[in-house]
PDB file of C-alpha atoms in Angstrom:
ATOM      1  CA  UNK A1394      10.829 134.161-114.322  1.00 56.00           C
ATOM      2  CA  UNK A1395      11.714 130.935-112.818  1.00 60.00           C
ATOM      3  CA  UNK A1396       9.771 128.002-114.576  1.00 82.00           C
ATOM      4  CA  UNK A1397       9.764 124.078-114.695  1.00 92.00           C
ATOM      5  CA  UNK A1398       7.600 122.134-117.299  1.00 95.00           C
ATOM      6  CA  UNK A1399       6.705 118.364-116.706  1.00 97.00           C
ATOM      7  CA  UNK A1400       4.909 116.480-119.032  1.00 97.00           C
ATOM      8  CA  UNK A1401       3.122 114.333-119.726  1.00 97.00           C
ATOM      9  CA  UNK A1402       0.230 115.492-117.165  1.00 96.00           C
ATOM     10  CA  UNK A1403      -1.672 112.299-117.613  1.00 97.00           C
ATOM     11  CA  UNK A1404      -0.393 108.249-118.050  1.00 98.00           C
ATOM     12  CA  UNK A1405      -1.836 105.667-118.420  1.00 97.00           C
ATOM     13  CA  UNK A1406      -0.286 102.683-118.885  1.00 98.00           C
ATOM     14  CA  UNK A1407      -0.723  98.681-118.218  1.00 98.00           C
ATOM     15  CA  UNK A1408       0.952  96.849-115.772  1.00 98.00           C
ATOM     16  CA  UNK A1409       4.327  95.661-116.531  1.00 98.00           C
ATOM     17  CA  UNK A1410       4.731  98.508-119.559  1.00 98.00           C
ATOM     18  CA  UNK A1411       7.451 101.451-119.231  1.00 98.00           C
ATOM     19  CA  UNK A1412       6.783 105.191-117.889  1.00 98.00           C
ATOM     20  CA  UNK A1413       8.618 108.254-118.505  1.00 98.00           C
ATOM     21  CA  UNK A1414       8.229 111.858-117.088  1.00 98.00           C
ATOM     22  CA  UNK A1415      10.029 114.847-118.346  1.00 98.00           C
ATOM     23  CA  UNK A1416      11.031 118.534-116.779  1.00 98.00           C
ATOM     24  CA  UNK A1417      12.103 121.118-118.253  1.00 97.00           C
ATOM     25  CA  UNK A1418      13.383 124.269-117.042  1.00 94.00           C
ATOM     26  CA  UNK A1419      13.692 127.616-118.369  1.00 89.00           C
ATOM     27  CA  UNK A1420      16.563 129.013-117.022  1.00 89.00           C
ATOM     28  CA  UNK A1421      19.902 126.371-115.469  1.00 90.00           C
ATOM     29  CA  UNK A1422      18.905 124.817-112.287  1.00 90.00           C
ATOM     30  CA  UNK A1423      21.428 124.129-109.612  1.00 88.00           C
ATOM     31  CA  UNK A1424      19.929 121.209-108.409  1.00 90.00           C
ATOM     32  CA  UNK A1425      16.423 119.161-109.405  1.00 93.00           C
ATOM     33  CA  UNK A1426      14.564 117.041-106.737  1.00 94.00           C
ATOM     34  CA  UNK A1427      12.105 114.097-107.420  1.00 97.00           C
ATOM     35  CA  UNK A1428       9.110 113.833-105.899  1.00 98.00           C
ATOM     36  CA  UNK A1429       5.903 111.044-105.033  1.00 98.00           C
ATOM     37  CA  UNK A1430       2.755 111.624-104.130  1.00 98.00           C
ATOM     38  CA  UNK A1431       0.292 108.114-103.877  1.00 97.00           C
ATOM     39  CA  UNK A1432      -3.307 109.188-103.745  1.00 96.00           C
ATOM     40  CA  UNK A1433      -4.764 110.810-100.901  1.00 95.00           C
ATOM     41  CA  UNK A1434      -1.078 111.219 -99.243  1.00 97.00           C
ATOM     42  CA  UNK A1435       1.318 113.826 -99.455  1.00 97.00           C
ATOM     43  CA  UNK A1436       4.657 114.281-101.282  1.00 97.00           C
ATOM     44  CA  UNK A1437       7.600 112.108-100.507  1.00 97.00           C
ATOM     45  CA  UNK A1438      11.522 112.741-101.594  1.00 96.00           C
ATOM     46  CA  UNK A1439      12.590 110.569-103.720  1.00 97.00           C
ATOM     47  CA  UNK A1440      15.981 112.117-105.220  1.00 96.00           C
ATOM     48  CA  UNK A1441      18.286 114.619-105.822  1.00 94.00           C
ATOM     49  CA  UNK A1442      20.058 115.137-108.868  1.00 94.00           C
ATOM     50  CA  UNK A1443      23.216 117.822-108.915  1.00 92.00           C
ATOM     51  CA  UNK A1444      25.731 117.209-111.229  1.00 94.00           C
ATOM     52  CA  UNK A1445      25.331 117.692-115.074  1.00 96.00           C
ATOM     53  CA  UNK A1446      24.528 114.228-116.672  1.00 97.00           C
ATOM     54  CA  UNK A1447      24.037 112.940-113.486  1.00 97.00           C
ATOM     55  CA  UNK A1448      22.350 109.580-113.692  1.00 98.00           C
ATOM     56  CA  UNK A1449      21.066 107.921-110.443  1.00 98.00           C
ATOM     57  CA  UNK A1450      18.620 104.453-110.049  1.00 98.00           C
ATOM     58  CA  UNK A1451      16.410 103.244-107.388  1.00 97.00           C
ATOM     59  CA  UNK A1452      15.273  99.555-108.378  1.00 97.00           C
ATOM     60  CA  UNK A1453      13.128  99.920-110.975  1.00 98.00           C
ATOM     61  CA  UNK A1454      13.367 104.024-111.084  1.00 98.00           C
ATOM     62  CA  UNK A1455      16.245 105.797-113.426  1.00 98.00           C
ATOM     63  CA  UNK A1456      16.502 109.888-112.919  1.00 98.00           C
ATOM     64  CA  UNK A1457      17.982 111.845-115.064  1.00 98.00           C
ATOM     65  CA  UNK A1458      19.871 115.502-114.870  1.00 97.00           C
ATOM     66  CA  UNK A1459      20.562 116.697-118.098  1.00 97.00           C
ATOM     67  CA  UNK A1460      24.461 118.153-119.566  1.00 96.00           C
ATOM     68  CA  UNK A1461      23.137 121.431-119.485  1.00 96.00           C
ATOM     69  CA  UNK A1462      21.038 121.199-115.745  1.00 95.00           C
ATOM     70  CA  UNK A1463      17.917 122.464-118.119  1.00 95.00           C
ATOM     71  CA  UNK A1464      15.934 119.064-117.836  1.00 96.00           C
ATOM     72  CA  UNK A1465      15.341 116.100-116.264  1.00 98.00           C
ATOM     73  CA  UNK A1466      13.533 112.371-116.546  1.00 98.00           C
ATOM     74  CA  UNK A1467      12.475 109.977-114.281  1.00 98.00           C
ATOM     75  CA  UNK A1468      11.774 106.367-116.094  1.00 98.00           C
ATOM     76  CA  UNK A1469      10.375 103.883-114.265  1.00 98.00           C
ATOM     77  CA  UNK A1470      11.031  99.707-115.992  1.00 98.00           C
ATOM     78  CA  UNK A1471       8.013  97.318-115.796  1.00 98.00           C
ATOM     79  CA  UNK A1472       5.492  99.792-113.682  1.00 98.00           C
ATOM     80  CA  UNK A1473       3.336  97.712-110.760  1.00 98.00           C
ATOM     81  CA  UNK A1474       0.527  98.922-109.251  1.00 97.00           C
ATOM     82  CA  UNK A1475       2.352 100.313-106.200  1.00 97.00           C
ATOM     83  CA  UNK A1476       3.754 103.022-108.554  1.00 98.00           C
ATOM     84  CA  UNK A1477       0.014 104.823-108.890  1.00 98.00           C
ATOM     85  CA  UNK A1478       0.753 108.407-108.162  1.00 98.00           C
ATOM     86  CA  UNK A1479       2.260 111.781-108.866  1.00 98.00           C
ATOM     87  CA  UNK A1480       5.345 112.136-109.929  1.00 98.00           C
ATOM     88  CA  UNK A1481       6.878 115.852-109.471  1.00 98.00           C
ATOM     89  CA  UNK A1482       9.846 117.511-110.485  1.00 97.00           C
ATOM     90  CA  UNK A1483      11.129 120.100-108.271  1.00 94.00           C
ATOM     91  CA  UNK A1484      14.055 122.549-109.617  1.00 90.00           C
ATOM     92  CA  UNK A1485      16.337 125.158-108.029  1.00 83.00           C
ATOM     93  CA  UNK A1486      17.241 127.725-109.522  1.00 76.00           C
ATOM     94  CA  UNK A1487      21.132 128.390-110.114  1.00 69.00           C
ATOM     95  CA  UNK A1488      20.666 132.246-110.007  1.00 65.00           C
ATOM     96  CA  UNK A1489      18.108 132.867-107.389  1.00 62.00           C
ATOM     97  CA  UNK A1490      19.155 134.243-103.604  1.00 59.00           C
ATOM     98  CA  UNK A1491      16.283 132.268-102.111  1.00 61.00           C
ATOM     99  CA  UNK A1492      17.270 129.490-103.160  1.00 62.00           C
ATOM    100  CA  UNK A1493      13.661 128.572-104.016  1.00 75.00           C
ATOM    101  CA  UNK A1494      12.444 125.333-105.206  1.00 83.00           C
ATOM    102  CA  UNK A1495       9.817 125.373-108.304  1.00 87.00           C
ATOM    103  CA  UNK A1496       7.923 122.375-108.672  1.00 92.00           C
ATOM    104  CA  UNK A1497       6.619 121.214-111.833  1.00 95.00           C
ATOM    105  CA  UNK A1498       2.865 120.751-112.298  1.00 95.00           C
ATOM    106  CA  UNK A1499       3.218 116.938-111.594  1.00 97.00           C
ATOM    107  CA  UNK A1500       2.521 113.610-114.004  1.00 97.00           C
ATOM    108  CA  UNK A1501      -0.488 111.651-112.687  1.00 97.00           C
ATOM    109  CA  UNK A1502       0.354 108.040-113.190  1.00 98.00           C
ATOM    110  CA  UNK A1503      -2.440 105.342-113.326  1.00 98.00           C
ATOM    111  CA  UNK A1504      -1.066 101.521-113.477  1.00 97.00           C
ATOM    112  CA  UNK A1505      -3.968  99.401-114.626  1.00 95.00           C
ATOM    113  CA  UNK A1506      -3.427  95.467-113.787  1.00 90.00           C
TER     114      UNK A1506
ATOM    115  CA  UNK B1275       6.870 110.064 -84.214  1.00 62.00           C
ATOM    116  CA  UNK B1276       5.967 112.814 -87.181  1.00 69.00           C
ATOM    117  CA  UNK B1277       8.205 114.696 -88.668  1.00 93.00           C
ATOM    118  CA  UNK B1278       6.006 117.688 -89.533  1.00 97.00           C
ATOM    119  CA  UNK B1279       2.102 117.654 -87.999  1.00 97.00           C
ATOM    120  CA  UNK B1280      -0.713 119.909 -89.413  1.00 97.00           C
ATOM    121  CA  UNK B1281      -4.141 120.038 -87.806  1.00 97.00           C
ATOM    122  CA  UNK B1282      -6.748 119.718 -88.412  1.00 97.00           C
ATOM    123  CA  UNK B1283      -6.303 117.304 -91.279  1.00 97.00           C
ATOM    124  CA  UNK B1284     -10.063 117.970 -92.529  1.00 97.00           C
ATOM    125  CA  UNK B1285     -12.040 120.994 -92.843  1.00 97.00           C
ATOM    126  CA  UNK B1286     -15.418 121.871 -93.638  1.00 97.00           C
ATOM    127  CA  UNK B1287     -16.363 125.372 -92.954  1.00 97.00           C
ATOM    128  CA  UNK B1288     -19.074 127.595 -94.512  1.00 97.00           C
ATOM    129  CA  UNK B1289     -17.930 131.102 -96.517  1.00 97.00           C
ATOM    130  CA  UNK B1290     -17.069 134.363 -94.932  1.00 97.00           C
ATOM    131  CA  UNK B1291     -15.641 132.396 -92.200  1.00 97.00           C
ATOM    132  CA  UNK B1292     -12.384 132.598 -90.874  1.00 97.00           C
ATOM    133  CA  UNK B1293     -10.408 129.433 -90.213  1.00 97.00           C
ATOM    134  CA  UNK B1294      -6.646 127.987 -88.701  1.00 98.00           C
ATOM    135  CA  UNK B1295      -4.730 125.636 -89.944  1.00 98.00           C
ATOM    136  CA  UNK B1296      -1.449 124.828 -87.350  1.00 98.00           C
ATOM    137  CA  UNK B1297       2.025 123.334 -88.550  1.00 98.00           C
ATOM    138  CA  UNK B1298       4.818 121.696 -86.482  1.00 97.00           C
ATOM    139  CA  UNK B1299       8.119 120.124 -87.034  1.00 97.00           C
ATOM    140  CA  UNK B1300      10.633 118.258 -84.581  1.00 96.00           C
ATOM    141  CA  UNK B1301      13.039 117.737 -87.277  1.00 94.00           C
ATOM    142  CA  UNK B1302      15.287 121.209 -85.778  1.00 93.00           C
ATOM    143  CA  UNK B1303      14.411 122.390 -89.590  1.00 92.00           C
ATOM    144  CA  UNK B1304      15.325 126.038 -90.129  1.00 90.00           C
ATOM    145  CA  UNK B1305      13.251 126.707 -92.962  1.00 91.00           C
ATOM    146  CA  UNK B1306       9.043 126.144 -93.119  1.00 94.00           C
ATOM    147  CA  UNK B1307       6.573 126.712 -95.828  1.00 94.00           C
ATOM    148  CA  UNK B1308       2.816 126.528 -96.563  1.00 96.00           C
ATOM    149  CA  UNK B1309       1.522 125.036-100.205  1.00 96.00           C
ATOM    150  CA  UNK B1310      -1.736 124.779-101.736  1.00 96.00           C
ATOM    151  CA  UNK B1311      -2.667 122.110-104.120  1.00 96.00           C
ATOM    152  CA  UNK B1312      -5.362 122.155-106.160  1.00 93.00           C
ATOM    153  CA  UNK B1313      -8.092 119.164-107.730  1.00 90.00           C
ATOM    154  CA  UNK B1314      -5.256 119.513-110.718  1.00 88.00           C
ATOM    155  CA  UNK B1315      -2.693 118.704-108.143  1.00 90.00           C
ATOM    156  CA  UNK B1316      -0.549 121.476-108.469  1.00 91.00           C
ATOM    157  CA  UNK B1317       1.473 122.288-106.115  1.00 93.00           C
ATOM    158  CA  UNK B1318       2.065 126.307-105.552  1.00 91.00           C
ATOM    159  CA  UNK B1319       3.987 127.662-102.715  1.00 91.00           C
ATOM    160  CA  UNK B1320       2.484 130.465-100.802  1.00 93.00           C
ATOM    161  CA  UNK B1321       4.697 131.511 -98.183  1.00 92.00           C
ATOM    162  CA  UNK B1322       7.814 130.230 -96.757  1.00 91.00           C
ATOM    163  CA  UNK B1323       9.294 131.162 -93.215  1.00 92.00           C
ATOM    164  CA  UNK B1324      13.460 131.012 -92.211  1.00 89.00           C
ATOM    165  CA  UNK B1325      14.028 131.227 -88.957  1.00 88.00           C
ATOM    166  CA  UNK B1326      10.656 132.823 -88.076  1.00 86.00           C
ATOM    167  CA  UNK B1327      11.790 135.386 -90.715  1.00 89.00           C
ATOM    168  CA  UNK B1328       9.323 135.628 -93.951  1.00 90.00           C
ATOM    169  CA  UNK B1329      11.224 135.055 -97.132  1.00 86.00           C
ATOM    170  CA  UNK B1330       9.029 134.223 -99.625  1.00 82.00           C
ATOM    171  CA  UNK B1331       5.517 135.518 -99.758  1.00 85.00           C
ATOM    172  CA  UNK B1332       3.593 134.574-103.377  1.00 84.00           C
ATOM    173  CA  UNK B1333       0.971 136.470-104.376  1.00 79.00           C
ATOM    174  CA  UNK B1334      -1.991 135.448-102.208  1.00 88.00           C
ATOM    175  CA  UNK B1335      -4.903 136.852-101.061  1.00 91.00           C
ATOM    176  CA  UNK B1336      -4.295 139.261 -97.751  1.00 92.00           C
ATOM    177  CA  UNK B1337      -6.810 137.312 -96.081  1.00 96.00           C
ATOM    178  CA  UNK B1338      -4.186 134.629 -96.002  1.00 96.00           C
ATOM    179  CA  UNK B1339      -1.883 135.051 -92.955  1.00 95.00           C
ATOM    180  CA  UNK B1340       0.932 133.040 -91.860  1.00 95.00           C
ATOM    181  CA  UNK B1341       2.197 133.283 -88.115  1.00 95.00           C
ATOM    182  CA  UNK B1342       5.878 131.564 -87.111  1.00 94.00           C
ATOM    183  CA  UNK B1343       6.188 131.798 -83.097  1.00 93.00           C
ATOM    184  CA  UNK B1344       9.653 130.034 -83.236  1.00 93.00           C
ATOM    185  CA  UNK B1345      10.974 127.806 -86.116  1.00 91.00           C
ATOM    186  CA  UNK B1346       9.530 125.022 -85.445  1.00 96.00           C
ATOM    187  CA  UNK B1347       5.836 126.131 -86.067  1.00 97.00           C
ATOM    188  CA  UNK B1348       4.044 127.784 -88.805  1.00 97.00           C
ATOM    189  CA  UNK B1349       0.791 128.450 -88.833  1.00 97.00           C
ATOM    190  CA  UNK B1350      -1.798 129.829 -91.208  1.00 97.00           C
ATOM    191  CA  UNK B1351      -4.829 131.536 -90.811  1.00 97.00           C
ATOM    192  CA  UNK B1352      -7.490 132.656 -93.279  1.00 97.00           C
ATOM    193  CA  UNK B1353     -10.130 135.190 -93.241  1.00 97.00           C
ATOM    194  CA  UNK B1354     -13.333 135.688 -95.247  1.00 97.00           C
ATOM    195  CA  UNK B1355     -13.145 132.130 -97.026  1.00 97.00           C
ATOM    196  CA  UNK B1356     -14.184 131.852-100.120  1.00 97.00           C
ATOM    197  CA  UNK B1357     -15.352 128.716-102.355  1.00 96.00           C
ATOM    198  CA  UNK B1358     -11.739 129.208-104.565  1.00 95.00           C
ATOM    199  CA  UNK B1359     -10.053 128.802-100.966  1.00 96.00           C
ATOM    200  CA  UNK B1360     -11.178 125.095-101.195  1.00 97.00           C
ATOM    201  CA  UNK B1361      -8.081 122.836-101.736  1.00 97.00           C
ATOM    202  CA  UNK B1362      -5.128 121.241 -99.622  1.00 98.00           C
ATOM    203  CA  UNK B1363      -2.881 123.059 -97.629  1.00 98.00           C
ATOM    204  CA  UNK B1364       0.400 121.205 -96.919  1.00 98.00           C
ATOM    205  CA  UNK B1365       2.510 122.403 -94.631  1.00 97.00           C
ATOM    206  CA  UNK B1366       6.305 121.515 -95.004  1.00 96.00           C
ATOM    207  CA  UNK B1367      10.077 122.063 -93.834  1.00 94.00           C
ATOM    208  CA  UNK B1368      13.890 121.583 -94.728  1.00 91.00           C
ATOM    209  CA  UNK B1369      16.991 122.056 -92.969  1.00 88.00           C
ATOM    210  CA  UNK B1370      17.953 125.457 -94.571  1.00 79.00           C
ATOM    211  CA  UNK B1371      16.328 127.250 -97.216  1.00 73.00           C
ATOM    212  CA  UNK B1372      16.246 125.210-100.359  1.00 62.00           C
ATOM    213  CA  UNK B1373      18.590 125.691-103.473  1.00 57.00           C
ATOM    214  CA  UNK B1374      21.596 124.337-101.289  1.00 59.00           C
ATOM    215  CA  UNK B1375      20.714 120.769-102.038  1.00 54.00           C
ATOM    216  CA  UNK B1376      17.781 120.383 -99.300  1.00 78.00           C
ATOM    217  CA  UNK B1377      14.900 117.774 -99.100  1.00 88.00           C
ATOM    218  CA  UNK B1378      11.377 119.212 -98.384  1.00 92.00           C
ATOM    219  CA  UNK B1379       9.197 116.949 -95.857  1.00 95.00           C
ATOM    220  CA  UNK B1380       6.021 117.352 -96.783  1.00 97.00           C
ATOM    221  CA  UNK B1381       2.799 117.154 -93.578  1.00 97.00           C
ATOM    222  CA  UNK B1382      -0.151 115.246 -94.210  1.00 97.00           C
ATOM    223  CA  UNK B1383      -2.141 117.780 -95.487  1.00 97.00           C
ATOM    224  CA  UNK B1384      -5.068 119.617 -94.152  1.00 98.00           C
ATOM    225  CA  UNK B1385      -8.059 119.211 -96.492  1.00 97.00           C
ATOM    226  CA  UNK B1386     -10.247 122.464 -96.548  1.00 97.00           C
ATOM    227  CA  UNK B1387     -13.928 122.734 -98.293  1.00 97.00           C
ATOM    228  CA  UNK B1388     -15.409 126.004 -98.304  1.00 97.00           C
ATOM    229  CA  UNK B1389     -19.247 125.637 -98.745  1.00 97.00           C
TER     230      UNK B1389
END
């Protein structure tokens, strides 16, 4: 069945270094979504990705949709504090009626100053 | 004014009893689900609702019962809680079923300990 893989599921990183979160899905995906969650709050859109190789930016935030629409990244320059969170991917599947999101397990990002 | 509204947003019940948790959305939304997320943070979808009409419905627990009155309201109720029931239920919506390219607003959350 339908699955999406993120990893890392931990980061850690220092204030002002790089961050990078990967998805991968088994099957093609029609579209993949980005998603935030900042601690104690719930998730927040971010993005949509649809075409193959599609590369979109938000400030300091790059997302990726890979040539095949099997995997995604979202890389985020020079973290701040403001980007603590989880960071999901969110995948629909090409083949599926429902049209069903799947959302990958998440990447917990801590930004220490 | 919020998009989609879940009460209560805290919960603290003992086991074996049976509990509500109520959903709206004003955003005319056609579509309306119910996720759990656990201390891991993973999100897993339990049941989502188009048009009042159940179209997806995960494998959970029969205790777990969703009710949609009209489209925009979803509620969830849950009998016999147990300790494993413990976790945050986040209700949510988008305009038509996802797949065609729709955002999912996400509720505040309703956070639920079982003791």
């Amino acid at each position: 069945g339908q699955q999406v893989m993120q990893i890392p599921q931990y980061q850690h990183v220092q204030e002002g270094e790089d961050f990078t979160t990967y998805c991968n899905s088994s099957t093609t995906l029609s579209n993949i979504q980005w998603y935030k969650q900042r601690p104690g709050g719930h998730p927040v859109f971010l993005i949509q990705l649809v075409k193959s190789g599609e590369v979109k930016k938000q400030k300091r935030l790059t997302f990726q949709f890979g040539e095949a629409k099997k995997n995604s990244s979202l890389h985020i320059t020079a973290t701040q504090t403001t980007d603590v969170g989880t960071y999901f991917c969110a995948g629909a599947d090409r083949g599926s009626t429902l049209g069903r999101l799947y959302f990958g397990r998440g990447t917990q990002l801590t930004v220490w100053p | 004014d919020t998009a989609v509204s879940q009460t209560p947003k805290y919960l603290v019940t003992q086991m074996g009893n049976d509990k509500s948790i109520k959903c709206e959305q004003n955003l005319g939304h056609d579509t309306m689900y119910w996720y759990k997320q656990d201390s891991k943070k993973f999100l897993k979808i339990m049941f989502s609702y188009n048009n009042k009409e159940l179209i997806i419905n995960e494998t959970v627990p029969n205790r777990f019962s969703p009710k949609s009155p009209d489209k925009a309201h979803l509620n969830l109720h849950i009998n016999s809680l147990e300790l494993g029931d413990s976790a945050v239920y986040f209700c949510a919506s988008s305009q038509r079923v996802t797949g065609q390219g729709n955002t999912i607003y996400f509720g505040e959350g309703s956070w639920l300990t079982v003791v």
